[in-house]
XYZ file of N, CA and C in Angstrom:
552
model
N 72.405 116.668 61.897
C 73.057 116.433 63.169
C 72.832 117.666 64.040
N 72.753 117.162 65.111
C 72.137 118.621 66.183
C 73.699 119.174 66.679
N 73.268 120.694 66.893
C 74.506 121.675 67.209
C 75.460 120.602 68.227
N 74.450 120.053 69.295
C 75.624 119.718 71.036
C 76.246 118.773 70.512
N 76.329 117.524 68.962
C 76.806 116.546 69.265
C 77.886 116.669 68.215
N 77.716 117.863 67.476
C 78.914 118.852 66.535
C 79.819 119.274 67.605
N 79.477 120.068 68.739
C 80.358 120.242 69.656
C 81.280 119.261 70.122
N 80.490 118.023 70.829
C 81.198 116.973 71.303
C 82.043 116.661 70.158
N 81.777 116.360 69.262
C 82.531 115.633 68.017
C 83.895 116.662 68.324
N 83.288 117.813 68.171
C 84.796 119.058 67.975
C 85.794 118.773 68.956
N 85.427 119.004 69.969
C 86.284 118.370 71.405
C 87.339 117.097 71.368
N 86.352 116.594 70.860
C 86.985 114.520 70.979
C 88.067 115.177 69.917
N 87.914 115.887 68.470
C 88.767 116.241 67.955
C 89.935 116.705 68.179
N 89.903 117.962 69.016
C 90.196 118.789 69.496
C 91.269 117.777 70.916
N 90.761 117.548 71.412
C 91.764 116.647 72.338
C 92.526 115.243 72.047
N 91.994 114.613 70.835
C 92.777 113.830 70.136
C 94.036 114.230 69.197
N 94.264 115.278 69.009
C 95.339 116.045 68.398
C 96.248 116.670 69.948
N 95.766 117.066 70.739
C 96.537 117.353 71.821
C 97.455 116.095 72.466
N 96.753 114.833 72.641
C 97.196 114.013 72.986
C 98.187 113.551 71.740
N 97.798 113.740 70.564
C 98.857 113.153 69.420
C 99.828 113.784 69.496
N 99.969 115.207 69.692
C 101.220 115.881 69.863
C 102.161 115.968 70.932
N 101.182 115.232 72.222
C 101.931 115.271 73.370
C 102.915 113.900 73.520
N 101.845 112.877 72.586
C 102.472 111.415 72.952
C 103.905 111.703 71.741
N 103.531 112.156 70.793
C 104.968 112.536 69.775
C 105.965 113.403 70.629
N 106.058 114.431 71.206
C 106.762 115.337 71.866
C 107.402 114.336 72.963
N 107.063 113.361 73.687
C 107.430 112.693 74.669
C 107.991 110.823 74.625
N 108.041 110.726 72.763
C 108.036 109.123 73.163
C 107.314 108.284 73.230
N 106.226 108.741 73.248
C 104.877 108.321 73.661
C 104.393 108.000 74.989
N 103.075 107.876 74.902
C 102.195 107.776 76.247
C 102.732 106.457 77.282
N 102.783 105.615 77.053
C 103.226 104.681 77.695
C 104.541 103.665 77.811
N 105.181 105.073 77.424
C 106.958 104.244 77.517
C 106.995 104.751 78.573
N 108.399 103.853 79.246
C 108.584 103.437 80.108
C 109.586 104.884 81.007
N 109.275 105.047 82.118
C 109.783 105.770 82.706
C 111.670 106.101 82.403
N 112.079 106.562 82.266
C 113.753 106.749 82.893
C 114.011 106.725 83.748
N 113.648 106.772 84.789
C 114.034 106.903 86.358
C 112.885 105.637 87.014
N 112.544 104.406 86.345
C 111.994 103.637 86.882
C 111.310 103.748 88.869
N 110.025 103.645 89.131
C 110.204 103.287 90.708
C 110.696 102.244 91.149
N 110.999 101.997 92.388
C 111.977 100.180 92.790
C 110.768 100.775 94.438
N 110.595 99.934 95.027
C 110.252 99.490 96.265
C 111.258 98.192 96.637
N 112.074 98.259 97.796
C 112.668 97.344 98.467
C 112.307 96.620 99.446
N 112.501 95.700 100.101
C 111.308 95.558 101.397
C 113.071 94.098 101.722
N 112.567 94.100 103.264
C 113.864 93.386 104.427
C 112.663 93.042 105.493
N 112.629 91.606 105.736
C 112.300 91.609 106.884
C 113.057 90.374 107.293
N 112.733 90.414 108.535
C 114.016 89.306 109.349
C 112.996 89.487 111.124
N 112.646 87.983 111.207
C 112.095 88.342 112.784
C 110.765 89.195 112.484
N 111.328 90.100 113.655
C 109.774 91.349 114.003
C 110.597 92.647 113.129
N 111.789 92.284 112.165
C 112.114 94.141 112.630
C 111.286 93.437 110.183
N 111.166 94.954 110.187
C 110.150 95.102 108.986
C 111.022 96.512 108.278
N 111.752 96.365 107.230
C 112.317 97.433 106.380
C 111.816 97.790 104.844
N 111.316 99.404 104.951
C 111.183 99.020 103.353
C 111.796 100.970 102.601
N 112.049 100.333 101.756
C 112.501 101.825 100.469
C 112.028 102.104 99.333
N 111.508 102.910 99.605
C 110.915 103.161 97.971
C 111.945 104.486 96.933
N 112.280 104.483 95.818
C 113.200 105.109 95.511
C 112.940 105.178 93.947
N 113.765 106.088 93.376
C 113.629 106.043 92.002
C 115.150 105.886 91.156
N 115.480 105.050 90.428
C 116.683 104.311 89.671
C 116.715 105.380 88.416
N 117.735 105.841 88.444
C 118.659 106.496 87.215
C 119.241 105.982 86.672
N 119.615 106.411 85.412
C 120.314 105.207 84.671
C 121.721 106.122 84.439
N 123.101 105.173 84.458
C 124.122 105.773 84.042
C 123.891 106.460 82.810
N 124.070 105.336 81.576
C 123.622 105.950 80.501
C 125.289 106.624 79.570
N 125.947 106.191 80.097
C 127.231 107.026 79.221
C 127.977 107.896 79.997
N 127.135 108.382 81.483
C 127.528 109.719 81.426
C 128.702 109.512 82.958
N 129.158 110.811 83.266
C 129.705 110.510 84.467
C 128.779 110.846 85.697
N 129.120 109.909 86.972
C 128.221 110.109 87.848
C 128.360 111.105 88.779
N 129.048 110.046 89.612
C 129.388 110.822 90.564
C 130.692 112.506 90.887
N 130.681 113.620 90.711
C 131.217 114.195 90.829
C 131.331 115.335 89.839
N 130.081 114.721 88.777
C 129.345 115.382 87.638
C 128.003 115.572 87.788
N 127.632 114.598 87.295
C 126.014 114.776 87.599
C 125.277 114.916 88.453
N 125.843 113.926 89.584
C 125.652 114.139 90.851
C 126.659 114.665 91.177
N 127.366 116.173 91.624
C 127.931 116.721 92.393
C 128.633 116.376 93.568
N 130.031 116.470 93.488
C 130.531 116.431 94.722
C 130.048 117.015 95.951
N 130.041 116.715 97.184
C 129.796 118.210 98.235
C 128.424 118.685 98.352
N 127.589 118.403 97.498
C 126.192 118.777 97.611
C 125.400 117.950 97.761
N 123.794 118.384 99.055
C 122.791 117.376 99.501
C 122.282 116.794 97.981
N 122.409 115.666 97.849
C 121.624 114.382 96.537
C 120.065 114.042 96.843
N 119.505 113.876 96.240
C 117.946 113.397 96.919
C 117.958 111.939 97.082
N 119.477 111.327 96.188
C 119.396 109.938 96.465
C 118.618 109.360 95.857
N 118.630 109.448 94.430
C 117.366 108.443 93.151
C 117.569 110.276 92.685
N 116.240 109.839 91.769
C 115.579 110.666 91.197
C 114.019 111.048 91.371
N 113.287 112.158 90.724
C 111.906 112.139 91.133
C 111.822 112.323 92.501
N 110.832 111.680 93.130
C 110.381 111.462 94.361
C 111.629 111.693 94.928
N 111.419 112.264 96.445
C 112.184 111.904 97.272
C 112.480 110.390 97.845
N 113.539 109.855 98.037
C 113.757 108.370 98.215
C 113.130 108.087 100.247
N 112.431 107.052 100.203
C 112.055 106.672 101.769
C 112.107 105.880 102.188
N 112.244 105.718 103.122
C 112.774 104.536 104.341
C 112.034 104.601 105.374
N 111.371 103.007 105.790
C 110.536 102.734 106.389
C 110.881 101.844 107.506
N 110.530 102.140 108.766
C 110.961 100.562 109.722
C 109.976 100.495 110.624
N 109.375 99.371 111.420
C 108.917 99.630 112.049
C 109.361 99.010 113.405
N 110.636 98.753 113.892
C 111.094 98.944 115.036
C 111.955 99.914 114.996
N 112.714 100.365 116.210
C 113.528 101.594 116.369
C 114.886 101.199 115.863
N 115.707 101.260 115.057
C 117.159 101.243 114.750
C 118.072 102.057 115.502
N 119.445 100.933 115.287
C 120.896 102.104 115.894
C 121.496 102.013 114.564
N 122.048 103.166 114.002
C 122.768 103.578 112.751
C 123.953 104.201 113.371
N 125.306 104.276 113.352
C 126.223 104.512 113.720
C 125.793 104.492 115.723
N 126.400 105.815 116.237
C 125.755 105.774 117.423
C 124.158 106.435 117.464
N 123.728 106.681 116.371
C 122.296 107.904 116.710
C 121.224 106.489 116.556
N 120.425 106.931 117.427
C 119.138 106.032 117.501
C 117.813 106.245 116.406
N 117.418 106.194 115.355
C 116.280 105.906 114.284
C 115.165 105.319 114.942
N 114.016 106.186 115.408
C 112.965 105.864 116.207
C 112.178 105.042 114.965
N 111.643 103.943 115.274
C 110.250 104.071 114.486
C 109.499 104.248 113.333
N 109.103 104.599 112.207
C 108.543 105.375 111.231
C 108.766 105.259 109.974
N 108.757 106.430 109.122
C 109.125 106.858 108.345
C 109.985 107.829 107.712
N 110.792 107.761 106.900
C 111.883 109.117 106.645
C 111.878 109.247 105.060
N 112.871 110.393 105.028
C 113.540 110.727 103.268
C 114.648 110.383 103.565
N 115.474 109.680 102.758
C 116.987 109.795 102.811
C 117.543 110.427 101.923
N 118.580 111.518 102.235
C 119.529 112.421 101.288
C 120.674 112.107 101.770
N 121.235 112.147 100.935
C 123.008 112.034 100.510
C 124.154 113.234 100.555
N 125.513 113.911 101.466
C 126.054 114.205 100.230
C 127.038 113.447 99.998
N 127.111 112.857 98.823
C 128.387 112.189 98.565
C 129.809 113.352 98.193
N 130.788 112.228 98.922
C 132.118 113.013 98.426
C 132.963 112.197 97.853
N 134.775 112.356 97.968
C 135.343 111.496 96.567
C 135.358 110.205 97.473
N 135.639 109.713 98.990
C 135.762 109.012 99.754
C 135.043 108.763 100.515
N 133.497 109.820 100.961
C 133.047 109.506 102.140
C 131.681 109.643 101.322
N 130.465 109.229 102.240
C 129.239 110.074 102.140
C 128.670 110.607 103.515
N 127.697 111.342 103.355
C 127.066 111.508 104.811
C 125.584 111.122 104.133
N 125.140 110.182 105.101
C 123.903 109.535 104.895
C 122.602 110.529 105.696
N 121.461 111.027 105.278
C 120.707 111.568 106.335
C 119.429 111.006 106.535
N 118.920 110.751 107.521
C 117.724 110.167 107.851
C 116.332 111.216 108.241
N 115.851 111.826 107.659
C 115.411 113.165 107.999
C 113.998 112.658 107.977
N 113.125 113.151 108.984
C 111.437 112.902 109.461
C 110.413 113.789 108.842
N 110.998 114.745 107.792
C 109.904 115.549 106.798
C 109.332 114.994 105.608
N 108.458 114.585 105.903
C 108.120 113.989 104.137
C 107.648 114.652 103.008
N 108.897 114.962 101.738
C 108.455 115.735 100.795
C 107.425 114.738 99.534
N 106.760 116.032 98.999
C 106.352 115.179 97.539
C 107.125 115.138 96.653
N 108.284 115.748 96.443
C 108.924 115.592 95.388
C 110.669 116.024 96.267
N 111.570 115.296 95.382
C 112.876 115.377 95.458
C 113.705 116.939 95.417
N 113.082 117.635 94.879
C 113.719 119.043 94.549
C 112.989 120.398 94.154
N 112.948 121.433 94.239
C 112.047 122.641 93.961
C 112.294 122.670 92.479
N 111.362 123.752 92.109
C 111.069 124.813 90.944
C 113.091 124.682 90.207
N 113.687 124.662 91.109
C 115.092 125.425 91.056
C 116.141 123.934 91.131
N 115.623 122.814 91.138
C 116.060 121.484 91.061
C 117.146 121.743 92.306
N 116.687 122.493 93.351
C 117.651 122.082 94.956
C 116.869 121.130 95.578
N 117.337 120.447 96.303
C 116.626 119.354 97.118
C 115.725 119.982 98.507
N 115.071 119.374 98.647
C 114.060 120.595 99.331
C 114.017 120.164 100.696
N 115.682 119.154 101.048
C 115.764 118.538 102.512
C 115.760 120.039 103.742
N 115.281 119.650 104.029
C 115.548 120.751 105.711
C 116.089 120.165 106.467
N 117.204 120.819 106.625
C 118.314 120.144 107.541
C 118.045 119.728 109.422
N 116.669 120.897 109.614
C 116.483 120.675 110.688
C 115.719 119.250 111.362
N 115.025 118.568 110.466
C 114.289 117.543 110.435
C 115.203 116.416 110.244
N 117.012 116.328 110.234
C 117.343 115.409 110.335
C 117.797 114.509 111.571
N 117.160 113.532 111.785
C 117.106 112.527 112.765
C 118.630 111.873 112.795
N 119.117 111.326 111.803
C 120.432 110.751 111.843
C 121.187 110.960 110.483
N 122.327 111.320 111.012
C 123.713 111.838 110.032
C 124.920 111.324 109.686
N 125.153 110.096 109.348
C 126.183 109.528 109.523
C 127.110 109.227 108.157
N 128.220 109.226 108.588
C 129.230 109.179 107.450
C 129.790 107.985 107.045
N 130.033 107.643 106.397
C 130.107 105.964 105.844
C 131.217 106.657 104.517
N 132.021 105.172 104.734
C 133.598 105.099 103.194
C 132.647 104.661 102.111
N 133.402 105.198 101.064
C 132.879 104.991 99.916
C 133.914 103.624 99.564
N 133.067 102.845 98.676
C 133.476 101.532 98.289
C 133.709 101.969 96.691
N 135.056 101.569 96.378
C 135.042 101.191 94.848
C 134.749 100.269 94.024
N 134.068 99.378 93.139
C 133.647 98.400 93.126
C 133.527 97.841 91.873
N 134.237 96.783 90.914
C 135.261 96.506 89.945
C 134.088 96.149 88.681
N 132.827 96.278 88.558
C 131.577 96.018 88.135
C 130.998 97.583 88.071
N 130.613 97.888 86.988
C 129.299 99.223 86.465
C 128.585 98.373 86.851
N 127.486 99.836 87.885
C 126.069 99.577 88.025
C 125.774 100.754 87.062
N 124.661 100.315 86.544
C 124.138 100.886 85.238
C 123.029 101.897 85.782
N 122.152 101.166 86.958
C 120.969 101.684 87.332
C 121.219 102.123 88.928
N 121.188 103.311 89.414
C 120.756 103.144 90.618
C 120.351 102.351 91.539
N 120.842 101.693 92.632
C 120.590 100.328 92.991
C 120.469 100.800 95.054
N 119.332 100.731 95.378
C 119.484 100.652 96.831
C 118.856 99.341 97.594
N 119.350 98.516 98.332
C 118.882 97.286 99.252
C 119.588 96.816 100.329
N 119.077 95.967 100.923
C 119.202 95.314 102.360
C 120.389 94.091 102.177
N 121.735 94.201 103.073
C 122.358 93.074 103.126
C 122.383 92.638 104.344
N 122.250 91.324 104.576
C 122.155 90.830 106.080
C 122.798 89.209 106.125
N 124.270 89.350 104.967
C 124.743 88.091 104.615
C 125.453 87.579 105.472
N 125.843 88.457 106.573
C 126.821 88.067 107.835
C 126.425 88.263 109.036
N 124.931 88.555 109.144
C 124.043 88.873 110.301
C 124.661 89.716 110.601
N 125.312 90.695 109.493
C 125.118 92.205 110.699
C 124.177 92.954 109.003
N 123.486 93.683 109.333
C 122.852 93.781 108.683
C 122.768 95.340 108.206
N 122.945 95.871 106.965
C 123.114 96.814 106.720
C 122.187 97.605 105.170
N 122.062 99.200 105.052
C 121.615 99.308 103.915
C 122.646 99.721 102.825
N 122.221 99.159 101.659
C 123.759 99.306 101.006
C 123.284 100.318 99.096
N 123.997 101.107 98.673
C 123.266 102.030 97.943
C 124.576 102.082 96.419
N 124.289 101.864 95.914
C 125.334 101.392 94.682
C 124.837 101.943 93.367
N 125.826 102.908 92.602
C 125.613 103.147 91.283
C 126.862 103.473 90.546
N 127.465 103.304 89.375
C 128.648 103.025 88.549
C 129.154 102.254 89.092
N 130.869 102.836 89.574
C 131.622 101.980 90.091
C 131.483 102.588 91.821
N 130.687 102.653 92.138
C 130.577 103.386 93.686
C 129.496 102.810 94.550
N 129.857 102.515 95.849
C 128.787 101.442 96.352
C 129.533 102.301 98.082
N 128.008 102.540 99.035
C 128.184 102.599 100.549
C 127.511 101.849 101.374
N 127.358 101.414 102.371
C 126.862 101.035 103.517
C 126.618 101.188 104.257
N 125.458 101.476 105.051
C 125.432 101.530 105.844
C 124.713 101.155 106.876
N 125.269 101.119 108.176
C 125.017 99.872 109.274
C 124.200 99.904 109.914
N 122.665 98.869 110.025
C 122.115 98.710 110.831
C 121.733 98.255 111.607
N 121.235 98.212 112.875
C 121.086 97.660 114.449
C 119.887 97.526 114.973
């Protein structure tokens, strides 16, 4: 056998043990995410809505006011930063939502949240240092919305479109905690 195809052989070796130890260390190669992606999509007429986001799972643990922190910006999912898409202009409380594309961050509190609609698009949800890497200056709309208590565990992170009474709103639900908020 010639030296180059001893080499190759070594390699294929050599990286078939890397991958064996990586797929063991992790569960393996093709299980299934924890933080699943969801894409949402709303349309009605001309107006066109969509979210792409990433679902956490309860899992046992406590949510809100633990894991997710009271008082502090949320990335809202996990992974990725969560986004929101429209392509006509929205009214969200009184602030006007031009157009486009956004990130939405959260902070939730024990009663309220503040919803943010911010025009920077990150690649990822949080730094080196797991802070959310929103810049406050890039937020377009800020609005505060009641927190709903709600007599049903959501297990998974849950964000979508309700438009059951023609007023039409985005609505964002996980344990026993669910908000809304209103769109125009």
């Amino acid at each position: 056998m010639n030296r180059f195809l001893k080499w190759v052989i070594g390699l294929l070796a050599i990286a078939l043990v890397a991958v064996s130890i990586y797929s063991y260390k992790n569960d393996g190669l093709l299980s299934s995410r924890l933080s699943p992606e969801k894409t949402v999509s709303f349309q009605v007429e001309d107006i066109k809505l969509q979210v792409f986001y990433n679902r956490p799972s309860k899992r046992d643990r406590e949510v809100f006011g633990a894991l997710v922190p009271y008082n502090q910006v949320w990335r809202t999912g996990a992974n990725e930063a969560t986004t929101f898409e429209t392509n006509k202009p929205l009214r969200i409380g009184k602030d006007s939502l031009p157009a486009g594309k956004y990130t939405v961050w959260t902070i939730p509190h024990d009663s309220t949240w503040n919803v943010m609609f911010n025009s920077k698009q990150y690649s990822w949800g949080v730094d080196m240092e797991m802070k959310p890497m929103r810049v406050p200056e890039f937020d377009v709309v800020n609005i505060s919305v009641p927190v709903k208590k709600i007599d049903t565990t959501v297990e998974q992170f849950t964000i979508g479109f309700d438009n059951s009474t023609d007023n039409l709103s985005l609505t964002m639900a996980w344990d026993n905690t669910m908000v809304v908020v209103p769109l125009k």
